[in-house]
PDB file of C-alpha atoms and ligand atoms in Angstrom:
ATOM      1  CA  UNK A   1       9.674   6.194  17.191  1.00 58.00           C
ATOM      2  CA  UNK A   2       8.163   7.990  20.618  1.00 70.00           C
ATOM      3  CA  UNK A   3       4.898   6.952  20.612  1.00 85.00           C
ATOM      4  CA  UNK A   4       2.715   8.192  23.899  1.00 90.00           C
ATOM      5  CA  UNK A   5      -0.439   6.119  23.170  1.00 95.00           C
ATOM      6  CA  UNK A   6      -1.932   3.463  25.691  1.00 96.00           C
ATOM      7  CA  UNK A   7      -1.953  -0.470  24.530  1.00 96.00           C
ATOM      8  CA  UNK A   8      -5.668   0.241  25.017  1.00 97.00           C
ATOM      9  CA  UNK A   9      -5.668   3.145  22.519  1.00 97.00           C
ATOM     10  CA  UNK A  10      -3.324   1.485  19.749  1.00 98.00           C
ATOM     11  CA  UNK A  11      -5.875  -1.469  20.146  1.00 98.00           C
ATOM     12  CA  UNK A  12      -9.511   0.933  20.196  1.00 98.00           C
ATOM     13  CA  UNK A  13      -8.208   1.990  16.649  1.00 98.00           C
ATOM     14  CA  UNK A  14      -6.734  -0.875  15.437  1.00 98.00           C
ATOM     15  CA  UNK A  15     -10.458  -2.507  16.041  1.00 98.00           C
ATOM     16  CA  UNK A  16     -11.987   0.468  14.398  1.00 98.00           C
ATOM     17  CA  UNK A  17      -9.462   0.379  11.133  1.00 98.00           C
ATOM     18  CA  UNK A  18     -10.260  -3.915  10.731  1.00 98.00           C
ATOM     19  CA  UNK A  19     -14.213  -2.960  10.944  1.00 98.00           C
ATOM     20  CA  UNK A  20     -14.258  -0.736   8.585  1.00 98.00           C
ATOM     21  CA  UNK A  21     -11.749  -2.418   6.000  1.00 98.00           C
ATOM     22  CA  UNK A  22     -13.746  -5.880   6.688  1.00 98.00           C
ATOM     23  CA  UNK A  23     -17.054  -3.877   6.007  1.00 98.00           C
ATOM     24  CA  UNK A  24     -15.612  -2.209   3.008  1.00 98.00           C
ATOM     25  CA  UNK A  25     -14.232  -5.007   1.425  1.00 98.00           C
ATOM     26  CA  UNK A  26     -17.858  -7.335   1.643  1.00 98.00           C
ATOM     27  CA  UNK A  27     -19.304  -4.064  -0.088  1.00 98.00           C
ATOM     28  CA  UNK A  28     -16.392  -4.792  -2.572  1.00 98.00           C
ATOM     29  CA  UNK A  29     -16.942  -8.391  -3.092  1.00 98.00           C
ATOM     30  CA  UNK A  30     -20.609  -7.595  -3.452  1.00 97.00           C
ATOM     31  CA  UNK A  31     -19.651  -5.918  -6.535  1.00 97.00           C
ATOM     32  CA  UNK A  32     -16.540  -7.919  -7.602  1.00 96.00           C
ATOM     33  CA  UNK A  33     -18.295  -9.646 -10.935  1.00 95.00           C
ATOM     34  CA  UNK A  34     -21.018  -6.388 -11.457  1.00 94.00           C
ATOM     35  CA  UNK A  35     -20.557  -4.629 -14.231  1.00 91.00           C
ATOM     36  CA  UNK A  36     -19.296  -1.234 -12.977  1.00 92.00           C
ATOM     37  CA  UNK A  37     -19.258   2.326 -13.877  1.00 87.00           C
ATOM     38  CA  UNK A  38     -15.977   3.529 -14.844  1.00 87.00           C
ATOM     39  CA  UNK A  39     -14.669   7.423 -14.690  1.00 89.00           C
ATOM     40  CA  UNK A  40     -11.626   8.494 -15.649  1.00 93.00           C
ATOM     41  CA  UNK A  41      -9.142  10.399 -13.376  1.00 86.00           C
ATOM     42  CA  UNK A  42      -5.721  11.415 -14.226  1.00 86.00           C
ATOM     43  CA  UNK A  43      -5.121   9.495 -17.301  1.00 86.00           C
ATOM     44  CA  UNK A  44      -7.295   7.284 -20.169  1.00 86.00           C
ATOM     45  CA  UNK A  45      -5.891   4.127 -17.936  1.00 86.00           C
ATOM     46  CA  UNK A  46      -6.212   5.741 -14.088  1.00 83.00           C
ATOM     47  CA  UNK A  47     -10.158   4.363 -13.193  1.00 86.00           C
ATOM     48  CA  UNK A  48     -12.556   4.603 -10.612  1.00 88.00           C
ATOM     49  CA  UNK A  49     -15.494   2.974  -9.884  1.00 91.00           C
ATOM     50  CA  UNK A  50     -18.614   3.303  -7.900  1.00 94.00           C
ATOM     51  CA  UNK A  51     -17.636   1.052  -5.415  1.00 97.00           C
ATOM     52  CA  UNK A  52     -13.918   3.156  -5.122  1.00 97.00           C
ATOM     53  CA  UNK A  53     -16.579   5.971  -3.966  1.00 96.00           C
ATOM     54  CA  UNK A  54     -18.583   3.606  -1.871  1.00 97.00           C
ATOM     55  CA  UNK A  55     -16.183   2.159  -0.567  1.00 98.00           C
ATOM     56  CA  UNK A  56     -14.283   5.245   0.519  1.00 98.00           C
ATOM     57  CA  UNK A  57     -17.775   6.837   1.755  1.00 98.00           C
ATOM     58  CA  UNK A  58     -18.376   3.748   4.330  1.00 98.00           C
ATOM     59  CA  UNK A  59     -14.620   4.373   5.918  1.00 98.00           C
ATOM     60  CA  UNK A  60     -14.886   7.986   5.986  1.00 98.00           C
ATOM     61  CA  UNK A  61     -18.513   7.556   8.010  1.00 98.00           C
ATOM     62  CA  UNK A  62     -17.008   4.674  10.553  1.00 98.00           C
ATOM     63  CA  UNK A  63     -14.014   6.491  11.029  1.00 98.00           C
ATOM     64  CA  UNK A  64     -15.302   9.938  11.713  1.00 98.00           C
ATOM     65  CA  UNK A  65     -18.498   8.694  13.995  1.00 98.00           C
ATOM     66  CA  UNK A  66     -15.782   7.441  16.056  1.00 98.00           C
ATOM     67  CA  UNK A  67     -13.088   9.683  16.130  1.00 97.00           C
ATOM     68  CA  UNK A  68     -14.538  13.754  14.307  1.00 97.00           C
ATOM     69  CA  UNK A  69     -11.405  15.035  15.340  1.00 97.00           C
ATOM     70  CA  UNK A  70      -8.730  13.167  13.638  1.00 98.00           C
ATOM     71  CA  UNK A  71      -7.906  14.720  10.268  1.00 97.00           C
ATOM     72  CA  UNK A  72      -8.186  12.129   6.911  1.00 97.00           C
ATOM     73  CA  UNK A  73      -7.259  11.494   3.438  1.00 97.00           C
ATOM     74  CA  UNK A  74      -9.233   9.562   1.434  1.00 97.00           C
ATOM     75  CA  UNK A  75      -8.032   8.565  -2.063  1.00 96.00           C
ATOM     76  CA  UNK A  76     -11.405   9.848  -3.431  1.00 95.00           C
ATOM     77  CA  UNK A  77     -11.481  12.995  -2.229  1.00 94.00           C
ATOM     78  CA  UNK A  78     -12.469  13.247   1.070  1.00 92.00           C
ATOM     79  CA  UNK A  79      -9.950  15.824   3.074  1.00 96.00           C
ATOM     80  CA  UNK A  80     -10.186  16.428   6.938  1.00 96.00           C
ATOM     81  CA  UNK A  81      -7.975  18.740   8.678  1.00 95.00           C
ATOM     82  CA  UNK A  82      -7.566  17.068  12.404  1.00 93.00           C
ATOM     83  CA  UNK A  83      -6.819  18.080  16.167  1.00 90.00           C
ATOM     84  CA  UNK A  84      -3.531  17.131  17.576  1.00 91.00           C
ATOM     85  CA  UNK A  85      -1.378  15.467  14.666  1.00 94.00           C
ATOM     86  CA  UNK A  86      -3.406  12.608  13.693  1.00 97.00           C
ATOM     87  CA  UNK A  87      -4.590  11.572  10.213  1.00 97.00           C
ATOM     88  CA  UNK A  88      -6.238   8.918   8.824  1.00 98.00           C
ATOM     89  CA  UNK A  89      -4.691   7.605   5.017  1.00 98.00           C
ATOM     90  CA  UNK A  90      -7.754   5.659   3.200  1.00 98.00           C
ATOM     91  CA  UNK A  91      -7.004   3.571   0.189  1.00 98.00           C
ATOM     92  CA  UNK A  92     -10.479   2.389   0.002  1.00 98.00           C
ATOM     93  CA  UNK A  93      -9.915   0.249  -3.259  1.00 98.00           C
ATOM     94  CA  UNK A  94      -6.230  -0.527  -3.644  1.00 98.00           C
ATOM     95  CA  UNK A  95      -6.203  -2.429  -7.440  1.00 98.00           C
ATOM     96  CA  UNK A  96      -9.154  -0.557  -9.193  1.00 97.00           C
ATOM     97  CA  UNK A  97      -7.790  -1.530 -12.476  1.00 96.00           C
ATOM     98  CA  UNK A  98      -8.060  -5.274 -11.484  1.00 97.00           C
ATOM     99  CA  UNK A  99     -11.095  -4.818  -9.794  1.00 98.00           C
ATOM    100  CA  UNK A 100     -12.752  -3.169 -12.946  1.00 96.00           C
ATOM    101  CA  UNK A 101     -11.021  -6.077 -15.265  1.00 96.00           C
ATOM    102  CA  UNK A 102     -12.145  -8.899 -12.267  1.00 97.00           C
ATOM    103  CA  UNK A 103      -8.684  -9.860 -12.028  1.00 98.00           C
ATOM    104  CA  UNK A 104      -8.666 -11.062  -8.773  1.00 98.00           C
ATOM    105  CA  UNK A 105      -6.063  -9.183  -6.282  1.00 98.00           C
ATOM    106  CA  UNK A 106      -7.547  -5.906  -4.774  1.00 98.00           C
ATOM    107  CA  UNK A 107      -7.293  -4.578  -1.127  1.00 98.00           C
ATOM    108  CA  UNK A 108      -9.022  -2.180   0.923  1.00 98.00           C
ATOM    109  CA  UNK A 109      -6.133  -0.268   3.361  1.00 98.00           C
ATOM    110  CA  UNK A 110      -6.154   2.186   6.019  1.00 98.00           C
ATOM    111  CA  UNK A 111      -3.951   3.871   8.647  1.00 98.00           C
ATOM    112  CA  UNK A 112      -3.859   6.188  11.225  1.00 98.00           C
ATOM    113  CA  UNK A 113      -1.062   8.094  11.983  1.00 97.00           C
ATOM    114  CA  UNK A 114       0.046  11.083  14.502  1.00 96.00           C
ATOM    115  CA  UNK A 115       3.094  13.866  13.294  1.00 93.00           C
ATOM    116  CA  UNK A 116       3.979  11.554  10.596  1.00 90.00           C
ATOM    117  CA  UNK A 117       4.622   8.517  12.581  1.00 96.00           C
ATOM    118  CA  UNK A 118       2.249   5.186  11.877  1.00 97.00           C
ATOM    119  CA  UNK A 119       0.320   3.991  14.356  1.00 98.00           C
ATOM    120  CA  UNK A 120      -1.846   1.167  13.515  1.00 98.00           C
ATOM    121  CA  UNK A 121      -2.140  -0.315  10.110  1.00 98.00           C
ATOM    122  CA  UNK A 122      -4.781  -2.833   8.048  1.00 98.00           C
ATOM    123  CA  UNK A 123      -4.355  -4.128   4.616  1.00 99.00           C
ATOM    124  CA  UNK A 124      -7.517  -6.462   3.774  1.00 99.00           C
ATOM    125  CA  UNK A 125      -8.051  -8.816   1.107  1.00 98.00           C
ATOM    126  CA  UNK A 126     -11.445  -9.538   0.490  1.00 98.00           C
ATOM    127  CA  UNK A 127     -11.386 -11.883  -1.577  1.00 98.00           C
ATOM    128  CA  UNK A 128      -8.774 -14.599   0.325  1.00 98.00           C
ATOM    129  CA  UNK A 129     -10.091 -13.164   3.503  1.00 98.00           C
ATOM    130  CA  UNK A 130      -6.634 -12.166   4.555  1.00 98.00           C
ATOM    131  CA  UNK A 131      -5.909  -9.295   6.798  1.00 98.00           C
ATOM    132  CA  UNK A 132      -2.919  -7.775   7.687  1.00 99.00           C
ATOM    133  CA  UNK A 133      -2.241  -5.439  10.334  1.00 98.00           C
ATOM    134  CA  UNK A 134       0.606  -3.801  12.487  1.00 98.00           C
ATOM    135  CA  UNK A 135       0.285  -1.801  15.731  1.00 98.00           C
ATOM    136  CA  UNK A 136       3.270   0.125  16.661  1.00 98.00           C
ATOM    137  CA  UNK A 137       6.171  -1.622  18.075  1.00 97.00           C
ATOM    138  CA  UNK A 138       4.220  -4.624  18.580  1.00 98.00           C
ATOM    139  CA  UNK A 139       4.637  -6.553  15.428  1.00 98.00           C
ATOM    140  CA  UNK A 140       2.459  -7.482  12.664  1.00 98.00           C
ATOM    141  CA  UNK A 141      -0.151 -10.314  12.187  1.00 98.00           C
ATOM    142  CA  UNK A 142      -1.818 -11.855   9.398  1.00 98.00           C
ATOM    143  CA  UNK A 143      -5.342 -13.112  10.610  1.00 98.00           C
ATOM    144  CA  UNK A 144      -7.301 -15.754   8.782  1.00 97.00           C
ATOM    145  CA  UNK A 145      -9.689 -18.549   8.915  1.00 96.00           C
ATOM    146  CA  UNK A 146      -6.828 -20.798  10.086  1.00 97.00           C
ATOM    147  CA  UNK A 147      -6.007 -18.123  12.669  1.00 98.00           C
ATOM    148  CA  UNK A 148      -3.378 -15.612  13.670  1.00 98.00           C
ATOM    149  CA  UNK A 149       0.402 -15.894  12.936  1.00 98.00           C
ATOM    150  CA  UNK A 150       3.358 -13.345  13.273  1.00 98.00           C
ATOM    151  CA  UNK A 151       4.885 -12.263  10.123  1.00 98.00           C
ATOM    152  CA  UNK A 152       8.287 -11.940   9.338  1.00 98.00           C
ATOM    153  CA  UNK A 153       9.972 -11.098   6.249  1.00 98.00           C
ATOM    154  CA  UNK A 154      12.140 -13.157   4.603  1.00 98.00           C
ATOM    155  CA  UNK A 155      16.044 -14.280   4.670  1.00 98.00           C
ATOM    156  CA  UNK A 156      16.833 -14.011   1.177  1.00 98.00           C
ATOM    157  CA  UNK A 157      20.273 -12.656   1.053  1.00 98.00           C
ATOM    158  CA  UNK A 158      20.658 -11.978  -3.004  1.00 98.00           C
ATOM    159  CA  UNK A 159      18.700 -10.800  -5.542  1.00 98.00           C
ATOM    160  CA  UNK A 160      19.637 -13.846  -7.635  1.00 98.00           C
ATOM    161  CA  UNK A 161      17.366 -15.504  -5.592  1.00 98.00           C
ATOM    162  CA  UNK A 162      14.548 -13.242  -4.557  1.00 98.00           C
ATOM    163  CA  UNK A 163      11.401 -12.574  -5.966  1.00 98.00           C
ATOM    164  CA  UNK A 164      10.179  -9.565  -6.262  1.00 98.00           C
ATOM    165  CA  UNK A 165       7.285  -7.196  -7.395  1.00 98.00           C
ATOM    166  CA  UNK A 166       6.728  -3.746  -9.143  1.00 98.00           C
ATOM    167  CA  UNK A 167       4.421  -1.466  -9.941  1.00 98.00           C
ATOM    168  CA  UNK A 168       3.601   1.080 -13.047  1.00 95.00           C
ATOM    169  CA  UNK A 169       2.942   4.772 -12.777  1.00 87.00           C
ATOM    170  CA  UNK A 170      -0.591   5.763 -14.103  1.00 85.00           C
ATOM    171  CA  UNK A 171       1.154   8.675 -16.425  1.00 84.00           C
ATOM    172  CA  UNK A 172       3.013   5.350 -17.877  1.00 90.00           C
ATOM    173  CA  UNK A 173       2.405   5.975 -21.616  1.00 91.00           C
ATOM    174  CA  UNK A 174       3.868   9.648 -21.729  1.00 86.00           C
ATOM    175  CA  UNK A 175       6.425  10.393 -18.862  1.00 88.00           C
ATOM    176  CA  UNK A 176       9.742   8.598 -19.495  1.00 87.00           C
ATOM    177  CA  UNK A 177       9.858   7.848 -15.972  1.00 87.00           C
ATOM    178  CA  UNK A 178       7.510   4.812 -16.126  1.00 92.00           C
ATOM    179  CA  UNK A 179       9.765   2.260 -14.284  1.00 95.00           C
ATOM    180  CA  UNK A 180      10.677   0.541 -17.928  1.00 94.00           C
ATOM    181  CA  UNK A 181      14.199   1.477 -17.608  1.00 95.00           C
ATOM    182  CA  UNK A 182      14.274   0.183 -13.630  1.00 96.00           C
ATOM    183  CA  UNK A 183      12.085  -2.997 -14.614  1.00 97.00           C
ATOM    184  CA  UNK A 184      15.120  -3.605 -17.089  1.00 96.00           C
ATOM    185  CA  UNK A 185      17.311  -3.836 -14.612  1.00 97.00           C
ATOM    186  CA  UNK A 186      15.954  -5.884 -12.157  1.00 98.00           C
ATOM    187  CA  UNK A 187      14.939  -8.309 -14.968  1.00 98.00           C
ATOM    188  CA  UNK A 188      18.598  -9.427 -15.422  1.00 97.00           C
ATOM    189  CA  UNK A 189      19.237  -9.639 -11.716  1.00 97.00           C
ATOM    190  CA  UNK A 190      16.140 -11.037 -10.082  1.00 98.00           C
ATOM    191  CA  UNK A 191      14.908 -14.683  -9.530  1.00 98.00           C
ATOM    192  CA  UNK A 192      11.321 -13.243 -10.796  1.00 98.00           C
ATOM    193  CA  UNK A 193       9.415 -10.089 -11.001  1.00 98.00           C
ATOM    194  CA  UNK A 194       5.157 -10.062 -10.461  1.00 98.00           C
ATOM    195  CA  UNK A 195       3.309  -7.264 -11.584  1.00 98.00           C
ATOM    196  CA  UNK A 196       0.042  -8.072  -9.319  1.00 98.00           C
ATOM    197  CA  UNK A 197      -1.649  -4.701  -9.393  1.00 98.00           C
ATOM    198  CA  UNK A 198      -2.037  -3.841  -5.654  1.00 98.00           C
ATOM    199  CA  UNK A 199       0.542  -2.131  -4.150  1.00 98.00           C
ATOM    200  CA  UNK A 200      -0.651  -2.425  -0.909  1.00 98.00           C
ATOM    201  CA  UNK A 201      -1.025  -6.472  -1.319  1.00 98.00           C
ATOM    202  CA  UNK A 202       2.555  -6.341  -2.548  1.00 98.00           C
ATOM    203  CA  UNK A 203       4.112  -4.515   0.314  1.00 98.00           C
ATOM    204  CA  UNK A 204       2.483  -6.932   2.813  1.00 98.00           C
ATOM    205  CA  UNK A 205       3.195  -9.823   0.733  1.00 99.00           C
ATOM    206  CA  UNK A 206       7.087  -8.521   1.555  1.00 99.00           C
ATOM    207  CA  UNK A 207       6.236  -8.620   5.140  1.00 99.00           C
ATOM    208  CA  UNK A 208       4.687 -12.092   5.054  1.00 98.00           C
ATOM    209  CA  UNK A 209       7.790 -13.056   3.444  1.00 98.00           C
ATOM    210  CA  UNK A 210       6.147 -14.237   0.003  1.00 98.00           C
ATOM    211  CA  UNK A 211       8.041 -11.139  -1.855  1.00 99.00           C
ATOM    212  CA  UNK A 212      11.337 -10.325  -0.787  1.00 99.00           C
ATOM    213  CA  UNK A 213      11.479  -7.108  -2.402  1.00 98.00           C
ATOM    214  CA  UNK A 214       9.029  -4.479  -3.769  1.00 98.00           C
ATOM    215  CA  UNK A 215       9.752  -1.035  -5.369  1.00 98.00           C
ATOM    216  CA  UNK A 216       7.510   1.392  -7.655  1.00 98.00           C
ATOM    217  CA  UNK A 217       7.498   5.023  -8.341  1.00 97.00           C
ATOM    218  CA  UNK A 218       4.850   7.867  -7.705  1.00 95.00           C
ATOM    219  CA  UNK A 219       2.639   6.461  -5.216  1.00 97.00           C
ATOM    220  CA  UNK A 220       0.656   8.197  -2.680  1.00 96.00           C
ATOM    221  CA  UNK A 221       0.059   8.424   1.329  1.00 97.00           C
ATOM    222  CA  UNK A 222      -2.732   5.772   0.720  1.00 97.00           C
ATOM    223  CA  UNK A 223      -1.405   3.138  -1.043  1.00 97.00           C
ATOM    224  CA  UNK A 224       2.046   3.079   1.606  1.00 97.00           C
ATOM    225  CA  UNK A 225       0.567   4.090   4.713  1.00 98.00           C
ATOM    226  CA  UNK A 226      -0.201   1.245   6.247  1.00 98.00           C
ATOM    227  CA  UNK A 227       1.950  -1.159   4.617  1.00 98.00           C
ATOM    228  CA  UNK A 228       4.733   0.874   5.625  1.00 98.00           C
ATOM    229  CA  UNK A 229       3.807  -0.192   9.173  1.00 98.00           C
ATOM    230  CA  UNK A 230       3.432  -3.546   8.523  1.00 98.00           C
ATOM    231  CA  UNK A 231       6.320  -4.090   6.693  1.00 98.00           C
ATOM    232  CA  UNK A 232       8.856  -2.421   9.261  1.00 98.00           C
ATOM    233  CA  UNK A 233       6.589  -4.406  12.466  1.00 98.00           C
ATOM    234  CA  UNK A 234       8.041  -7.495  10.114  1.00 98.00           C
ATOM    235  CA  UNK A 235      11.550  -6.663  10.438  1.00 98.00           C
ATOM    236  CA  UNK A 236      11.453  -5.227   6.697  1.00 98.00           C
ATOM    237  CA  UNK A 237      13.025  -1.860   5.253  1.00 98.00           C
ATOM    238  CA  UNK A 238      11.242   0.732   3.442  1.00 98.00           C
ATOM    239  CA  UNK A 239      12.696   3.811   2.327  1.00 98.00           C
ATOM    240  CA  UNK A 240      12.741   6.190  -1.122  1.00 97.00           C
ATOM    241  CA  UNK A 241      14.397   4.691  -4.107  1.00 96.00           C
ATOM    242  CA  UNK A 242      17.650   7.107  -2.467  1.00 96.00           C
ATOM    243  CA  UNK A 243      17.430   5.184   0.595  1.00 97.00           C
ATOM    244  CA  UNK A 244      15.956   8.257   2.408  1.00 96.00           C
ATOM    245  CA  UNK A 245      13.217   7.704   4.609  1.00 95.00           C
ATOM    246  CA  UNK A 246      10.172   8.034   3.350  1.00 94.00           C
ATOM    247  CA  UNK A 247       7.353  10.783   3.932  1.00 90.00           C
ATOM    248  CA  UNK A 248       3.201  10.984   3.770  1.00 87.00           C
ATOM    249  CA  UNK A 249       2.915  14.314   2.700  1.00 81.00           C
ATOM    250  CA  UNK A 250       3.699  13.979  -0.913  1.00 84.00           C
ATOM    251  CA  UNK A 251       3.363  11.540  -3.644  1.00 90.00           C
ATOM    252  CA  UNK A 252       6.686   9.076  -3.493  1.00 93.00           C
ATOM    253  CA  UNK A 253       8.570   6.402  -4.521  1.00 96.00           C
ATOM    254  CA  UNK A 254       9.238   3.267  -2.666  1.00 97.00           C
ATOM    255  CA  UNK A 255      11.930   0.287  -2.138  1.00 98.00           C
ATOM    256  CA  UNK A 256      10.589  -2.069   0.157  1.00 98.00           C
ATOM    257  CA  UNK A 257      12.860  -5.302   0.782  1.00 98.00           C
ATOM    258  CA  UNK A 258      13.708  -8.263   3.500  1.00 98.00           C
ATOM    259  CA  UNK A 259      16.431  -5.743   4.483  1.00 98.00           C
ATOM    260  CA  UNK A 260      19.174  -8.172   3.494  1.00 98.00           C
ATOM    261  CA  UNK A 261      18.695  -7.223  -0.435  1.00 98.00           C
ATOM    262  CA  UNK A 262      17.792  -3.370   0.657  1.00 98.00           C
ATOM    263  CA  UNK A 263      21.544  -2.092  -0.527  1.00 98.00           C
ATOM    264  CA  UNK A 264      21.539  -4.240  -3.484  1.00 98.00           C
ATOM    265  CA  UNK A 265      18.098  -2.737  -4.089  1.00 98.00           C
ATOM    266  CA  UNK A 266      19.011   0.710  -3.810  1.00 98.00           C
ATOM    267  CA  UNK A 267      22.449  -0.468  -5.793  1.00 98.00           C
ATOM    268  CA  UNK A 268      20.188  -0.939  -8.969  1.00 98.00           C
ATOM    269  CA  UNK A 269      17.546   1.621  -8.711  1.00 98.00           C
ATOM    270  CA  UNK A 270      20.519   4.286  -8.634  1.00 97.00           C
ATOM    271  CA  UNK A 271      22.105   2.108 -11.731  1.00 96.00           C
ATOM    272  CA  UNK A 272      18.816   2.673 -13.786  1.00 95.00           C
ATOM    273  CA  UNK A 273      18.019   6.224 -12.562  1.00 93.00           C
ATOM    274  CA  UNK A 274      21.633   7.109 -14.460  1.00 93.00           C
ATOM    275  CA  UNK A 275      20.971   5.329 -17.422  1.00 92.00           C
ATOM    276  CA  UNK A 276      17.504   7.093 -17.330  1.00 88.00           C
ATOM    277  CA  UNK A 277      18.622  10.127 -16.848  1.00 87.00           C
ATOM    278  CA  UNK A 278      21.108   9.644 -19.844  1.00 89.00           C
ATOM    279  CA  UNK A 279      18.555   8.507 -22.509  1.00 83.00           C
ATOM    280  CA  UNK A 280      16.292  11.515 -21.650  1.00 72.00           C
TER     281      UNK A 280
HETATM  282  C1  LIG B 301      -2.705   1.386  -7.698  1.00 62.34           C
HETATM  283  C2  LIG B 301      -2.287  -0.023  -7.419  1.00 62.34           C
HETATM  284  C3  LIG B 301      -1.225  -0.467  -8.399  1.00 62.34           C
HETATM  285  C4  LIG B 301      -0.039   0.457  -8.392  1.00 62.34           C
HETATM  286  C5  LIG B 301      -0.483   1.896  -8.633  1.00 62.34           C
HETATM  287  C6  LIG B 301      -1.526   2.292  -7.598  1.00 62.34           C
HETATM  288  P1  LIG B 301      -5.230   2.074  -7.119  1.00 62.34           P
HETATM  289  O1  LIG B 301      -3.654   1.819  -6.743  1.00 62.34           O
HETATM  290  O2  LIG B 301      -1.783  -0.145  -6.127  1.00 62.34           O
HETATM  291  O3  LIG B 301      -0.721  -1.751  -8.090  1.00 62.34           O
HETATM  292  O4  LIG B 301       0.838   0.078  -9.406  1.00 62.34           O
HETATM  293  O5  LIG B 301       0.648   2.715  -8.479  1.00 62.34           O
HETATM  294  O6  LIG B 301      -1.931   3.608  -7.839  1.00 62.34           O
HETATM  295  O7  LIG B 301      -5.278   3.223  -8.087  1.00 62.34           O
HETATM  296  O8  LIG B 301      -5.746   0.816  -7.687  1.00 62.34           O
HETATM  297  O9  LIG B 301      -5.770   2.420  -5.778  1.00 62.34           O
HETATM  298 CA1  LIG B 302      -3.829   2.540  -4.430  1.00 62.34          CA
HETATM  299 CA1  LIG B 303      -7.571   3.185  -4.803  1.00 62.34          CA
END
């Protein structure tokens, strides 16, 4: 990746992207065990909350105070067309339905990137006070109250013995492409599957090397941008379910591994798509 940014730069809005996802996520914890507001978006089972909006409102000030030119997409809503290639991808509550049910595993996440390629990268867990973040070609981090380590992914060679983690569309109880048939699969071949409910948490849990393996269909920009980073910064692979690369500008599906169980990965997920495919 040709990136032409300074250290300097790559570190002015890494700064910027931990403020605001620390901010956001004490407004989230504020609210954690409140009894929230819920609105329905594309399905009876897709939420959002107040604090979603709030959340996504306190970004979308920090980030364009500091930077009015960069374009953004906030999961809420908010749209900015930018100057010169870069955008900003805000998942400002990544695990609403957990948040609502105050099942505790949520994430604020944000990234900036310029012509599609990632920049810098934050995933934030409130509630552990765990943040992860990734500068391009400089590595990735996790930064707590113990301090500051390097992540790397892990060196689980097999499936047999990797644990992995999945995620459900929100059009789950009507499209047949739900991620039941692939789930199936993976069942019989994994060491374990979690279902944790943040994307964003799982994809950095595969760079910290807790998960060796994530996949899940129709996400968007926000819930991968920045994880995307982190994960590759951590020596990790993420591409489509086809093994192409994957891209921001449309909603996508994503196997994320260790890189050693990436073929064996994609090996399954093209197993189930047939048998899919067949039963439809
Ligand atoms: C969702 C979570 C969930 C994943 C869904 C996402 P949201 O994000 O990351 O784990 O399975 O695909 O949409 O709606 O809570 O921001
Ligand atoms: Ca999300
Ligand atoms: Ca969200």
């Amino acid at each position: 990746m040709s990136v032409n940014e300074t250290p300097e730069q790559l570190e002015q809005y890494l700064a910027l992207a931990v403020s605001c996802a620390k901010e956001a996520g004490a407004l989230l914890l504020e609210g954690f065990e409140k009894q929230k507001t819920i609105d329905h978006k594309s399905s009876a089972v897709d939420w959002v909350t107040e604090y979603d909006r709030a959340s996504e409102q306190l970004i979308v000030e920090r980030l364009t105070a500091a930077f009015p030119e960069h374009g953004l997409v906030g999961e809420e809503g908010s749209r900015r067309e930018g100057k010169d290639g870069y955008a900003w991808y805000v998942d400002p509550l990544d695990g609403t339905t957990n948040y609502a049910h105050q099942f505790p595993m949520f994430a604020v996440t944000l990234a900036l990137y310029k012509d599609d390629v990632p920049l810098v990268g934050v995933v934030y867990d409130p509630l552990r006070d765990e943040l992860f973040t990734a500068k391009v070609g400089q590595g990735a981090y996790l930064t707590r109250a113990s301090g500051t380590q390097r992540l790397q992914v892990s060196g689980a060679q097999v499936l047999a013995t990797s644990l992995l983690a999945t995620g459900f569309p929100y059009d789950s109880h009507t499209s047949p492409h739900n991620n039941a048939t692939e789930l199936g699969f993976f069942v019989r071949k994994a060491q374990g599957i979690r279902r944790a409910g943040s994307a964003a948490l799982d994809m950095a849990y595969v760079a910290a090397g807790r998960l060796d393996g994530y996949w899940e269909f129709k996400l968007f920009a926000w819930d991968m941008a920045a994880a995307r980073l982190i994960v590759e910064e951590a020596g990790g692979r993420f591409t489509q379910p086809d093994g192409q690369p994957v891209k921001m500008d449309v909603q996508q599906s994503a196997c994320v591994s260790n890189t050693h169980i990436h073929a064996e990965m994609l090996a399954v997920l093209a197993e189930a798509a047939q048998q899919r495919m067949r039963s439809i």
